[in-house]
Amino acid sequence: MDKCPTCGKELTEEMICIKMCFQCGSKLEDNSNKLSKNEINMLKEIEKEKEQIEIARKEKELKEKIKQHLLTTGFNFEGYKISEYKGIVSGQVVLGTGFFSEFSAAVNDIFGTESNAMANKVQTAKKAAMNKLIESSIKQGGNAIIGVDFDFVTLINNMIGVFANGTSVFIEKSI
């Protein structure tokens, strides 16, 4: 049962009905439509969980679209027709090479051998640029990219820049 907020006496049904405490005479507020702090906190937690579920759903949806996204360095897809051109898209990544990669590359340079450490760095940057390229295409409503091109540059302090470009398109299976 509820208690009077003024004197703390337990309220009877009659007191609640007439909205008055018989002990102290104070007027009672109608709390039937008010939520307790616990109920408010529970609702906030539920809202946070809903937001997290929605974020997870969107991430899963994006990953699925990325998997299904088609790419080509050419300008068409066998068995598909381009129904809409969405526009030019790009994805850029700048990556530091790191001391150990540079040291390893310097040793490889002296002996004229391949530098796996640097090759791995370039491959990592290329994949990241490609993912950004695809995400940009998806945001524009495309499901494929034609004319994919990669550019690699070395920036100051041995930073590697990888730039991926293409044209986002929407394709459909040809009949």
Tab-separated table of N, CA and C in Angstrom:
chain	number	residue	atom	x	y	z
A	1	MET	N	0.825	-1.186	0.000
A	1	MET	CA	0.000	0.000	0.000
A	1	MET	C	0.869	1.250	0.000
A	2	ASP	N	0.318	2.356	-0.506
A	2	ASP	CA	1.026	3.627	-0.550
A	2	ASP	C	1.019	4.297	0.811
A	3	LYS	N	1.968	5.199	0.996
A	3	LYS	CA	2.051	5.991	2.222
A	3	LYS	C	1.903	7.456	1.880
A	4	CYS	N	1.411	8.220	2.849
A	4	CYS	CA	1.263	9.667	2.690
A	4	CYS	C	2.655	10.271	2.558
A	5	PRO	N	2.886	11.105	1.522
A	5	PRO	CA	4.203	11.715	1.350
A	5	PRO	C	4.539	12.733	2.450
A	6	THR	N	3.534	13.247	3.146
A	6	THR	CA	3.763	14.249	4.187
A	6	THR	C	4.060	13.607	5.536
A	7	CYS	N	3.146	12.699	6.005
A	7	CYS	CA	3.310	12.149	7.359
A	7	CYS	C	3.761	10.693	7.377
A	8	GLY	N	3.681	10.002	6.248
A	8	GLY	CA	4.146	8.624	6.172
A	8	GLY	C	3.120	7.585	6.566
A	9	LYS	N	1.877	8.008	6.913
A	9	LYS	CA	0.835	7.051	7.298
A	9	LYS	C	0.419	6.244	6.082
A	10	GLU	N	0.144	4.948	6.322
A	10	GLU	CA	-0.351	4.113	5.224
A	10	GLU	C	-1.722	4.594	4.812
A	11	LEU	N	-1.918	4.689	3.521
A	11	LEU	CA	-3.174	5.210	2.994
A	11	LEU	C	-4.181	4.079	2.806
A	12	THR	N	-5.404	4.372	3.164
A	12	THR	CA	-6.489	3.413	2.944
A	12	THR	C	-7.094	3.709	1.578
A	13	GLU	N	-7.964	2.811	1.124
A	13	GLU	CA	-8.632	3.021	-0.162
A	13	GLU	C	-9.478	4.279	-0.132
A	14	GLU	N	-10.118	4.547	1.008
A	14	GLU	CA	-10.942	5.760	1.127
A	14	GLU	C	-10.090	7.005	0.969
A	15	MET	N	-8.912	7.034	1.619
A	15	MET	CA	-8.030	8.192	1.519
A	15	MET	C	-7.593	8.406	0.077
A	16	ILE	N	-7.247	7.310	-0.582
A	16	ILE	CA	-6.808	7.391	-1.983
A	16	ILE	C	-7.954	7.888	-2.847
A	17	CYS	N	-9.176	7.384	-2.570
A	17	CYS	CA	-10.361	7.764	-3.340
A	17	CYS	C	-10.646	9.258	-3.247
A	18	ILE	N	-10.596	9.803	-2.046
A	18	ILE	CA	-10.920	11.228	-1.887
A	18	ILE	C	-9.668	12.102	-1.983
A	19	LYS	N	-8.522	11.466	-2.179
A	19	LYS	CA	-7.246	12.154	-2.383
A	19	LYS	C	-6.887	13.058	-1.210
A	20	MET	N	-7.016	12.491	0.017
A	20	MET	CA	-6.688	13.246	1.216
A	20	MET	C	-6.267	12.285	2.322
A	21	CYS	N	-5.195	12.659	3.048
A	21	CYS	CA	-4.729	11.860	4.178
A	21	CYS	C	-5.538	12.251	5.410
A	22	PHE	N	-6.171	11.264	6.077
A	22	PHE	CA	-6.970	11.543	7.272
A	22	PHE	C	-6.081	11.871	8.463
A	23	GLN	N	-4.842	11.441	8.449
A	23	GLN	CA	-3.930	11.674	9.569
A	23	GLN	C	-3.501	13.135	9.649
A	24	CYS	N	-2.965	13.670	8.511
A	24	CYS	CA	-2.428	15.037	8.547
A	24	CYS	C	-3.277	16.031	7.778
A	25	GLY	N	-4.219	15.545	6.997
A	25	GLY	CA	-5.105	16.423	6.248
A	25	GLY	C	-4.523	16.937	4.936
A	26	SER	N	-3.332	16.445	4.569
A	26	SER	CA	-2.737	16.931	3.318
A	26	SER	C	-3.429	16.321	2.104
A	27	LYS	N	-3.452	17.133	1.039
A	27	LYS	CA	-4.066	16.687	-0.206
A	27	LYS	C	-3.099	15.740	-0.912
A	28	LEU	N	-3.603	14.667	-1.450
A	28	LEU	CA	-2.774	13.672	-2.146
A	28	LEU	C	-2.833	13.893	-3.643
A	29	GLU	N	-1.696	13.703	-4.288
A	29	GLU	CA	-1.652	13.793	-5.747
A	29	GLU	C	-2.105	12.472	-6.339
A	30	ASP	N	-2.639	12.558	-7.541
A	30	ASP	CA	-3.043	11.342	-8.242
A	30	ASP	C	-1.803	10.758	-8.899
A	31	ASN	N	-1.281	9.682	-8.333
A	31	ASN	CA	-0.067	9.055	-8.841
A	31	ASN	C	-0.350	7.896	-9.798
A	32	SER	N	-1.606	7.730	-10.164
A	32	SER	CA	-1.945	6.579	-11.002
A	32	SER	C	-1.302	6.663	-12.384
A	33	ASN	N	-1.070	7.895	-12.846
A	33	ASN	CA	-0.472	8.051	-14.172
A	33	ASN	C	1.031	8.300	-14.114
A	34	LYS	N	1.585	8.431	-12.911
A	34	LYS	CA	3.007	8.697	-12.768
A	34	LYS	C	3.781	7.398	-12.645
A	35	LEU	N	4.992	7.407	-13.197
A	35	LEU	CA	5.851	6.238	-13.123
A	35	LEU	C	6.860	6.410	-12.001
A	36	SER	N	7.191	5.316	-11.366
A	36	SER	CA	8.219	5.365	-10.324
A	36	SER	C	9.591	5.516	-10.974
A	37	LYS	N	10.589	5.855	-10.177
A	37	LYS	CA	11.957	5.994	-10.694
A	37	LYS	C	12.436	4.670	-11.278
A	38	ASN	N	12.091	3.577	-10.624
A	38	ASN	CA	12.484	2.253	-11.137
A	38	ASN	C	11.850	1.981	-12.493
A	39	GLU	N	10.568	2.343	-12.633
A	39	GLU	CA	9.885	2.128	-13.912
A	39	GLU	C	10.503	3.003	-15.003
A	40	ILE	N	10.842	4.244	-14.644
A	40	ILE	CA	11.480	5.149	-15.619
A	40	ILE	C	12.842	4.598	-16.029
A	41	ASN	N	13.626	4.134	-15.057
A	41	ASN	CA	14.939	3.548	-15.369
A	41	ASN	C	14.808	2.303	-16.226
A	42	MET	N	13.799	1.470	-15.923
A	42	MET	CA	13.573	0.264	-16.737
A	42	MET	C	13.223	0.639	-18.166
A	43	LEU	N	12.370	1.671	-18.333
A	43	LEU	CA	12.007	2.108	-19.684
A	43	LEU	C	13.225	2.639	-20.438
A	44	LYS	N	14.101	3.364	-19.737
A	44	LYS	CA	15.328	3.866	-20.368
A	44	LYS	C	16.225	2.709	-20.799
A	45	GLU	N	16.349	1.695	-19.950
A	45	GLU	CA	17.154	0.516	-20.283
A	45	GLU	C	16.579	-0.222	-21.485
A	46	ILE	N	15.266	-0.353	-21.512
A	46	ILE	CA	14.605	-1.015	-22.645
A	46	ILE	C	14.871	-0.231	-23.928
A	47	GLU	N	14.801	1.102	-23.842
A	47	GLU	CA	15.055	1.950	-25.008
A	47	GLU	C	16.501	1.797	-25.488
A	48	LYS	N	17.459	1.727	-24.558
A	48	LYS	CA	18.860	1.516	-24.926
A	48	LYS	C	19.043	0.172	-25.623
A	49	GLU	N	18.394	-0.866	-25.077
A	49	GLU	CA	18.493	-2.196	-25.686
A	49	GLU	C	17.913	-2.194	-27.091
A	50	LYS	N	16.792	-1.494	-27.277
A	50	LYS	CA	16.186	-1.398	-28.608
A	50	LYS	C	17.158	-0.723	-29.585
A	51	GLU	N	17.814	0.349	-29.121
A	51	GLU	CA	18.777	1.052	-29.965
A	51	GLU	C	19.947	0.145	-30.327
A	52	GLN	N	20.447	-0.620	-29.349
A	52	GLN	CA	21.566	-1.533	-29.607
A	52	GLN	C	21.157	-2.632	-30.579
A	53	ILE	N	19.945	-3.128	-30.440
A	53	ILE	CA	19.446	-4.161	-31.354
A	53	ILE	C	19.341	-3.589	-32.761
A	54	GLU	N	18.851	-2.347	-32.874
A	54	GLU	CA	18.722	-1.710	-34.187
A	54	GLU	C	20.091	-1.482	-34.820
A	55	ILE	N	21.069	-1.057	-34.019
A	55	ILE	CA	22.428	-0.858	-34.530
A	55	ILE	C	23.001	-2.186	-35.013
A	56	ALA	N	22.820	-3.241	-34.231
A	56	ALA	CA	23.320	-4.571	-34.615
A	56	ALA	C	22.631	-5.058	-35.888
A	57	ARG	N	21.326	-4.789	-36.010
A	57	ARG	CA	20.584	-5.203	-37.211
A	57	ARG	C	21.119	-4.471	-38.442
A	58	LYS	N	21.376	-3.166	-38.293
A	58	LYS	CA	21.893	-2.385	-39.425
A	58	LYS	C	23.299	-2.835	-39.811
A	59	GLU	N	24.133	-3.147	-38.813
A	59	GLU	CA	25.484	-3.636	-39.101
A	59	GLU	C	25.433	-4.968	-39.834
A	60	LYS	N	24.541	-5.854	-39.401
A	60	LYS	CA	24.396	-7.160	-40.051
A	60	LYS	C	23.913	-6.978	-41.488
A	61	GLU	N	22.953	-6.077	-41.667
A	61	GLU	CA	22.424	-5.786	-42.998
A	61	GLU	C	23.518	-5.223	-43.897
A	62	LEU	N	24.343	-4.310	-43.356
A	62	LEU	CA	25.441	-3.721	-44.124
A	62	LEU	C	26.462	-4.780	-44.515
A	63	LYS	N	26.820	-5.670	-43.571
A	63	LYS	CA	27.776	-6.743	-43.879
A	63	LYS	C	27.253	-7.643	-44.991
A	64	GLU	N	25.947	-7.931	-44.962
A	64	GLU	CA	25.352	-8.777	-46.005
A	64	GLU	C	25.397	-8.064	-47.357
A	65	LYS	N	25.094	-6.772	-47.371
A	65	LYS	CA	25.146	-6.009	-48.622
A	65	LYS	C	26.575	-5.934	-49.152
A	66	ILE	N	27.549	-5.798	-48.236
A	66	ILE	CA	28.959	-5.746	-48.647
A	66	ILE	C	29.348	-7.064	-49.299
A	67	LYS	N	28.912	-8.183	-48.695
A	67	LYS	CA	29.235	-9.511	-49.259
A	67	LYS	C	28.654	-9.680	-50.657
A	68	GLN	N	27.458	-9.156	-50.879
A	68	GLN	CA	26.769	-9.347	-52.149
A	68	GLN	C	27.148	-8.306	-53.200
A	69	HIS	N	27.848	-7.262	-52.787
A	69	HIS	CA	28.216	-6.184	-53.701
A	69	HIS	C	29.210	-6.708	-54.740
A	70	LEU	N	28.955	-6.427	-55.979
A	70	LEU	CA	29.848	-6.878	-57.047
A	70	LEU	C	30.783	-5.741	-57.464
A	71	LEU	N	32.020	-6.115	-57.816
A	71	LEU	CA	33.027	-5.144	-58.252
A	71	LEU	C	33.698	-5.661	-59.516
A	72	THR	N	34.061	-4.733	-60.379
A	72	THR	CA	34.832	-5.093	-61.558
A	72	THR	C	35.678	-3.906	-62.004
A	73	THR	N	36.833	-4.226	-62.577
A	73	THR	CA	37.655	-3.173	-63.167
A	73	THR	C	37.126	-2.825	-64.557
A	74	GLY	N	36.257	-3.688	-65.077
A	74	GLY	CA	35.635	-3.443	-66.373
A	74	GLY	C	34.419	-2.528	-66.235
A	75	PHE	N	33.585	-2.537	-67.287
A	75	PHE	CA	32.462	-1.604	-67.287
A	75	PHE	C	31.114	-2.279	-67.499
A	76	ASN	N	31.087	-3.607	-67.288
A	76	ASN	CA	29.810	-4.324	-67.293
A	76	ASN	C	29.989	-5.661	-66.575
A	77	PHE	N	28.872	-6.313	-66.301
A	77	PHE	CA	28.878	-7.616	-65.642
A	77	PHE	C	28.164	-8.609	-66.551
A	78	GLU	N	28.813	-9.729	-66.808
A	78	GLU	CA	28.233	-10.779	-67.635
A	78	GLU	C	26.934	-11.268	-66.993
A	79	GLY	N	25.845	-11.265	-67.766
A	79	GLY	CA	24.561	-11.750	-67.268
A	79	GLY	C	23.757	-10.710	-66.502
A	80	TYR	N	24.249	-9.481	-66.447
A	80	TYR	CA	23.543	-8.400	-65.753
A	80	TYR	C	23.426	-7.195	-66.669
A	81	LYS	N	22.430	-6.370	-66.392
A	81	LYS	CA	22.325	-5.090	-67.093
A	81	LYS	C	22.347	-3.982	-66.050
A	82	ILE	N	22.985	-2.885	-66.411
A	82	ILE	CA	23.035	-1.732	-65.529
A	82	ILE	C	21.740	-0.960	-65.713
A	83	SER	N	20.952	-0.877	-64.654
A	83	SER	CA	19.683	-0.175	-64.767
A	83	SER	C	19.773	1.268	-64.277
A	84	GLU	N	20.819	1.567	-63.486
A	84	GLU	CA	20.947	2.932	-62.987
A	84	GLU	C	22.398	3.214	-62.582
A	85	TYR	N	22.868	4.376	-62.987
A	85	TYR	CA	24.189	4.842	-62.558
A	85	TYR	C	23.989	5.727	-61.335
A	86	LYS	N	24.665	5.390	-60.239
A	86	LYS	CA	24.475	6.121	-58.981
A	86	LYS	C	25.503	7.232	-58.785
A	87	GLY	N	26.655	7.108	-59.402
A	87	GLY	CA	27.667	8.159	-59.283
A	87	GLY	C	29.039	7.614	-58.932
A	88	ILE	N	30.000	8.501	-58.961
A	88	ILE	CA	31.386	8.132	-58.650
A	88	ILE	C	31.526	7.947	-57.145
A	89	VAL	N	32.227	6.885	-56.760
A	89	VAL	CA	32.467	6.609	-55.341
A	89	VAL	C	33.956	6.418	-55.118
A	90	SER	N	34.371	6.645	-53.882
A	90	SER	CA	35.776	6.447	-53.550
A	90	SER	C	35.919	6.020	-52.100
A	91	GLY	N	37.043	5.415	-51.828
A	91	GLY	CA	37.389	5.024	-50.473
A	91	GLY	C	38.875	5.263	-50.281
A	92	GLN	N	39.228	5.980	-49.219
A	92	GLN	CA	40.627	6.316	-48.999
A	92	GLN	C	41.078	5.811	-47.639
A	93	VAL	N	42.327	5.355	-47.590
A	93	VAL	CA	42.938	4.921	-46.340
A	93	VAL	C	44.380	5.394	-46.336
A	94	VAL	N	44.798	5.939	-45.200
A	94	VAL	CA	46.199	6.304	-45.004
A	94	VAL	C	46.671	5.515	-43.803
A	95	LEU	N	47.775	4.797	-43.981
A	95	LEU	CA	48.250	3.866	-42.966
A	95	LEU	C	49.725	4.108	-42.704
A	96	GLY	N	50.102	4.135	-41.444
A	96	GLY	CA	51.517	4.235	-41.095
A	96	GLY	C	52.171	2.878	-41.277
A	97	THR	N	53.429	2.891	-41.727
A	97	THR	CA	54.106	1.614	-41.973
A	97	THR	C	54.667	1.003	-40.703
A	98	GLY	N	55.023	1.813	-39.739
A	98	GLY	CA	55.554	1.285	-38.483
A	98	GLY	C	57.047	0.995	-38.574
A	99	PHE	N	57.720	1.123	-37.446
A	99	PHE	CA	59.165	0.969	-37.385
A	99	PHE	C	59.616	-0.415	-37.844
A	100	PHE	N	58.968	-1.478	-37.352
A	100	PHE	CA	59.418	-2.833	-37.677
A	100	PHE	C	59.223	-3.157	-39.158
A	101	SER	N	58.125	-2.672	-39.731
A	101	SER	CA	57.915	-2.880	-41.165
A	101	SER	C	58.980	-2.164	-41.973
A	102	GLU	N	59.309	-0.935	-41.556
A	102	GLU	CA	60.330	-0.165	-42.264
A	102	GLU	C	61.703	-0.824	-42.132
A	103	PHE	N	62.032	-1.287	-40.945
A	103	PHE	CA	63.319	-1.957	-40.720
A	103	PHE	C	63.412	-3.217	-41.576
A	104	SER	N	62.314	-3.993	-41.558
A	104	SER	CA	62.278	-5.228	-42.357
A	104	SER	C	62.430	-4.907	-43.843
A	105	ALA	N	61.748	-3.839	-44.295
A	105	ALA	CA	61.832	-3.445	-45.704
A	105	ALA	C	63.234	-2.988	-46.060
A	106	ALA	N	63.903	-2.295	-45.135
A	106	ALA	CA	65.277	-1.832	-45.384
A	106	ALA	C	66.218	-3.020	-45.539
A	107	VAL	N	66.058	-4.021	-44.692
A	107	VAL	CA	66.891	-5.234	-44.789
A	107	VAL	C	66.614	-5.938	-46.115
A	108	ASN	N	65.322	-6.060	-46.481
A	108	ASN	CA	64.968	-6.684	-47.749
A	108	ASN	C	65.528	-5.908	-48.932
A	109	ASP	N	65.563	-4.577	-48.812
A	109	ASP	CA	66.085	-3.727	-49.872
A	109	ASP	C	67.585	-3.980	-50.067
A	110	ILE	N	68.305	-4.150	-48.982
A	110	ILE	CA	69.750	-4.405	-49.058
A	110	ILE	C	70.023	-5.697	-49.821
A	111	PHE	N	69.223	-6.741	-49.537
A	111	PHE	CA	69.454	-8.050	-50.161
A	111	PHE	C	68.646	-8.258	-51.443
A	112	GLY	N	67.796	-7.283	-51.792
A	112	GLY	CA	67.022	-7.401	-53.023
A	112	GLY	C	65.938	-8.461	-52.953
A	113	THR	N	65.379	-8.659	-51.774
A	113	THR	CA	64.316	-9.661	-51.610
A	113	THR	C	62.982	-8.980	-51.355
A	114	GLU	N	61.930	-9.787	-51.394
A	114	GLU	CA	60.564	-9.280	-51.187
A	114	GLU	C	60.322	-8.957	-49.712
A	115	SER	N	59.606	-7.857	-49.467
A	115	SER	CA	59.278	-7.447	-48.098
A	115	SER	C	57.833	-7.841	-47.787
A	116	ASN	N	57.685	-8.955	-47.083
A	116	ASN	CA	56.332	-9.404	-46.724
A	116	ASN	C	55.653	-8.445	-45.759
A	117	ALA	N	56.416	-7.838	-44.863
A	117	ALA	CA	55.832	-6.909	-43.888
A	117	ALA	C	55.186	-5.723	-44.607
A	118	MET	N	55.889	-5.148	-45.561
A	118	MET	CA	55.339	-4.003	-46.304
A	118	MET	C	54.196	-4.458	-47.220
A	119	ALA	N	54.337	-5.614	-47.824
A	119	ALA	CA	53.272	-6.131	-48.690
A	119	ALA	C	51.990	-6.338	-47.886
A	120	ASN	N	52.122	-6.835	-46.655
A	120	ASN	CA	50.951	-7.023	-45.786
A	120	ASN	C	50.309	-5.687	-45.431
A	121	LYS	N	51.139	-4.665	-45.185
A	121	LYS	CA	50.618	-3.329	-44.889
A	121	LYS	C	49.814	-2.796	-46.075
A	122	VAL	N	50.371	-2.934	-47.271
A	122	VAL	CA	49.693	-2.445	-48.476
A	122	VAL	C	48.389	-3.213	-48.685
A	123	GLN	N	48.410	-4.530	-48.474
A	123	GLN	CA	47.208	-5.348	-48.639
A	123	GLN	C	46.128	-4.950	-47.637
A	124	THR	N	46.536	-4.691	-46.400
A	124	THR	CA	45.589	-4.251	-45.370
A	124	THR	C	44.948	-2.926	-45.762
A	125	ALA	N	45.757	-1.995	-46.232
A	125	ALA	CA	45.247	-0.686	-46.647
A	125	ALA	C	44.318	-0.823	-47.852
A	126	LYS	N	44.657	-1.700	-48.780
A	126	LYS	CA	43.838	-1.900	-49.980
A	126	LYS	C	42.465	-2.454	-49.608
A	127	LYS	N	42.438	-3.447	-48.703
A	127	LYS	CA	41.155	-4.018	-48.265
A	127	LYS	C	40.297	-2.975	-47.560
A	128	ALA	N	40.924	-2.158	-46.710
A	128	ALA	CA	40.185	-1.120	-45.992
A	128	ALA	C	39.614	-0.081	-46.963
A	129	ALA	N	40.399	0.305	-47.966
A	129	ALA	CA	39.927	1.267	-48.967
A	129	ALA	C	38.776	0.676	-49.779
A	130	MET	N	38.880	-0.615	-50.104
A	130	MET	CA	37.825	-1.279	-50.864
A	130	MET	C	36.528	-1.343	-50.052
A	131	ASN	N	36.635	-1.632	-48.750
A	131	ASN	CA	35.439	-1.661	-47.905
A	131	ASN	C	34.782	-0.288	-47.834
A	132	LYS	N	35.579	0.754	-47.741
A	132	LYS	CA	35.030	2.110	-47.720
A	132	LYS	C	34.379	2.450	-49.062
A	133	LEU	N	34.972	1.978	-50.138
A	133	LEU	CA	34.417	2.180	-51.474
A	133	LEU	C	33.041	1.534	-51.574
A	134	ILE	N	32.937	0.304	-51.115
A	134	ILE	CA	31.664	-0.426	-51.170
A	134	ILE	C	30.621	0.252	-50.284
A	135	GLU	N	31.010	0.653	-49.070
A	135	GLU	CA	30.071	1.328	-48.172
A	135	GLU	C	29.544	2.612	-48.802
A	136	SER	N	30.407	3.339	-49.491
A	136	SER	CA	29.995	4.562	-50.175
A	136	SER	C	28.984	4.250	-51.278
A	137	SER	N	29.206	3.162	-51.992
A	137	SER	CA	28.290	2.741	-53.046
A	137	SER	C	26.930	2.351	-52.470
A	138	ILE	N	26.945	1.621	-51.364
A	138	ILE	CA	25.695	1.196	-50.719
A	138	ILE	C	24.902	2.414	-50.269
A	139	LYS	N	25.596	3.408	-49.705
A	139	LYS	CA	24.916	4.630	-49.256
A	139	LYS	C	24.243	5.361	-50.408
A	140	GLN	N	24.800	5.223	-51.608
A	140	GLN	CA	24.202	5.867	-52.783
A	140	GLN	C	23.120	5.006	-53.423
A	141	GLY	N	22.910	3.806	-52.891
A	141	GLY	CA	21.864	2.937	-53.420
A	141	GLY	C	22.342	1.957	-54.470
A	142	GLY	N	23.644	1.815	-54.624
A	142	GLY	CA	24.188	0.883	-55.609
A	142	GLY	C	24.329	-0.521	-55.053
A	143	ASN	N	24.413	-1.490	-55.957
A	143	ASN	CA	24.673	-2.875	-55.557
A	143	ASN	C	25.881	-3.447	-56.293
A	144	ALA	N	26.589	-2.567	-57.026
A	144	ALA	CA	27.793	-2.987	-57.746
A	144	ALA	C	28.625	-1.743	-58.067
A	145	ILE	N	29.895	-1.997	-58.393
A	145	ILE	CA	30.782	-0.902	-58.773
A	145	ILE	C	31.536	-1.326	-60.026
A	146	ILE	N	31.547	-0.445	-61.016
A	146	ILE	CA	32.289	-0.706	-62.250
A	146	ILE	C	33.493	0.229	-62.312
A	147	GLY	N	34.480	-0.145	-63.134
A	147	GLY	CA	35.659	0.694	-63.345
A	147	GLY	C	36.503	0.889	-62.096
A	148	VAL	N	36.598	-0.147	-61.265
A	148	VAL	CA	37.352	-0.029	-60.014
A	148	VAL	C	38.831	0.182	-60.324
A	149	ASP	N	39.416	1.149	-59.632
A	149	ASP	CA	40.806	1.515	-59.838
A	149	ASP	C	41.435	1.800	-58.474
A	150	PHE	N	42.674	1.368	-58.275
A	150	PHE	CA	43.404	1.632	-57.034
A	150	PHE	C	44.625	2.481	-57.340
A	151	ASP	N	44.845	3.482	-56.498
A	151	ASP	CA	46.045	4.305	-56.578
A	151	ASP	C	46.772	4.201	-55.251
A	152	PHE	N	48.101	4.082	-55.314
A	152	PHE	CA	48.930	3.957	-54.114
A	152	PHE	C	49.932	5.099	-54.097
A	153	VAL	N	50.036	5.757	-52.949
A	153	VAL	CA	51.009	6.839	-52.820
A	153	VAL	C	51.737	6.692	-51.489
A	154	THR	N	52.980	7.173	-51.481
A	154	THR	CA	53.742	7.245	-50.233
A	154	THR	C	53.722	8.693	-49.802
A	155	LEU	N	53.302	8.922	-48.578
A	155	LEU	CA	53.221	10.267	-48.032
A	155	LEU	C	54.397	10.491	-47.087
A	156	ILE	N	54.466	11.647	-46.471
A	156	ILE	CA	55.566	11.940	-45.551
A	156	ILE	C	55.610	10.931	-44.414
A	157	ASN	N	56.787	10.745	-43.860
A	157	ASN	CA	57.015	9.819	-42.742
A	157	ASN	C	56.590	8.389	-43.071
A	158	ASN	N	56.774	7.975	-44.320
A	158	ASN	CA	56.479	6.605	-44.762
A	158	ASN	C	55.040	6.179	-44.507
A	159	MET	N	54.123	7.087	-44.695
A	159	MET	CA	52.700	6.761	-44.628
A	159	MET	C	52.281	6.264	-46.012
A	160	ILE	N	51.422	5.255	-46.031
A	160	ILE	CA	50.932	4.705	-47.294
A	160	ILE	C	49.492	5.173	-47.485
A	161	GLY	N	49.222	5.747	-48.653
A	161	GLY	CA	47.868	6.148	-49.001
A	161	GLY	C	47.344	5.235	-50.088
A	162	VAL	N	46.145	4.677	-49.862
A	162	VAL	CA	45.511	3.841	-50.879
A	162	VAL	C	44.161	4.467	-51.195
A	163	PHE	N	43.935	4.713	-52.472
A	163	PHE	CA	42.709	5.349	-52.925
A	163	PHE	C	42.016	4.409	-53.901
A	164	ALA	N	40.779	4.047	-53.593
A	164	ALA	CA	39.983	3.180	-54.461
A	164	ALA	C	38.862	4.029	-55.057
A	165	ASN	N	38.676	3.926	-56.378
A	165	ASN	CA	37.654	4.714	-57.072
A	165	ASN	C	36.867	3.819	-58.014
A	166	GLY	N	35.652	4.234	-58.312
A	166	GLY	CA	34.815	3.502	-59.260
A	166	GLY	C	33.502	4.220	-59.449
A	167	THR	N	32.616	3.601	-60.224
A	167	THR	CA	31.287	4.148	-60.449
A	167	THR	C	30.274	3.191	-59.847
A	168	SER	N	29.483	3.722	-58.918
A	168	SER	CA	28.434	2.927	-58.285
A	168	SER	C	27.268	2.790	-59.261
A	169	VAL	N	26.785	1.568	-59.397
A	169	VAL	CA	25.654	1.297	-60.294
A	169	VAL	C	24.666	0.354	-59.606
A	170	PHE	N	23.458	0.330	-60.135
A	170	PHE	CA	22.486	-0.673	-59.703
A	170	PHE	C	22.295	-1.619	-60.873
A	171	ILE	N	22.567	-2.914	-60.639
A	171	ILE	CA	22.474	-3.889	-61.719
A	171	ILE	C	21.339	-4.876	-61.429
A	172	GLU	N	20.821	-5.446	-62.517
A	172	GLU	CA	19.777	-6.480	-62.428
A	172	GLU	C	20.146	-7.612	-63.360
A	173	LYS	N	19.756	-8.816	-62.994
A	173	LYS	CA	20.022	-9.968	-63.860
A	173	LYS	C	19.334	-9.787	-65.200
A	174	SER	N	20.052	-10.104	-66.273
A	174	SER	CA	19.456	-10.054	-67.614
A	174	SER	C	18.583	-11.273	-67.819
A	175	ILE	N	17.535	-11.092	-68.560
A	175	ILE	CA	16.641	-12.230	-68.833
A	175	ILE	C	17.010	-12.900	-70.124
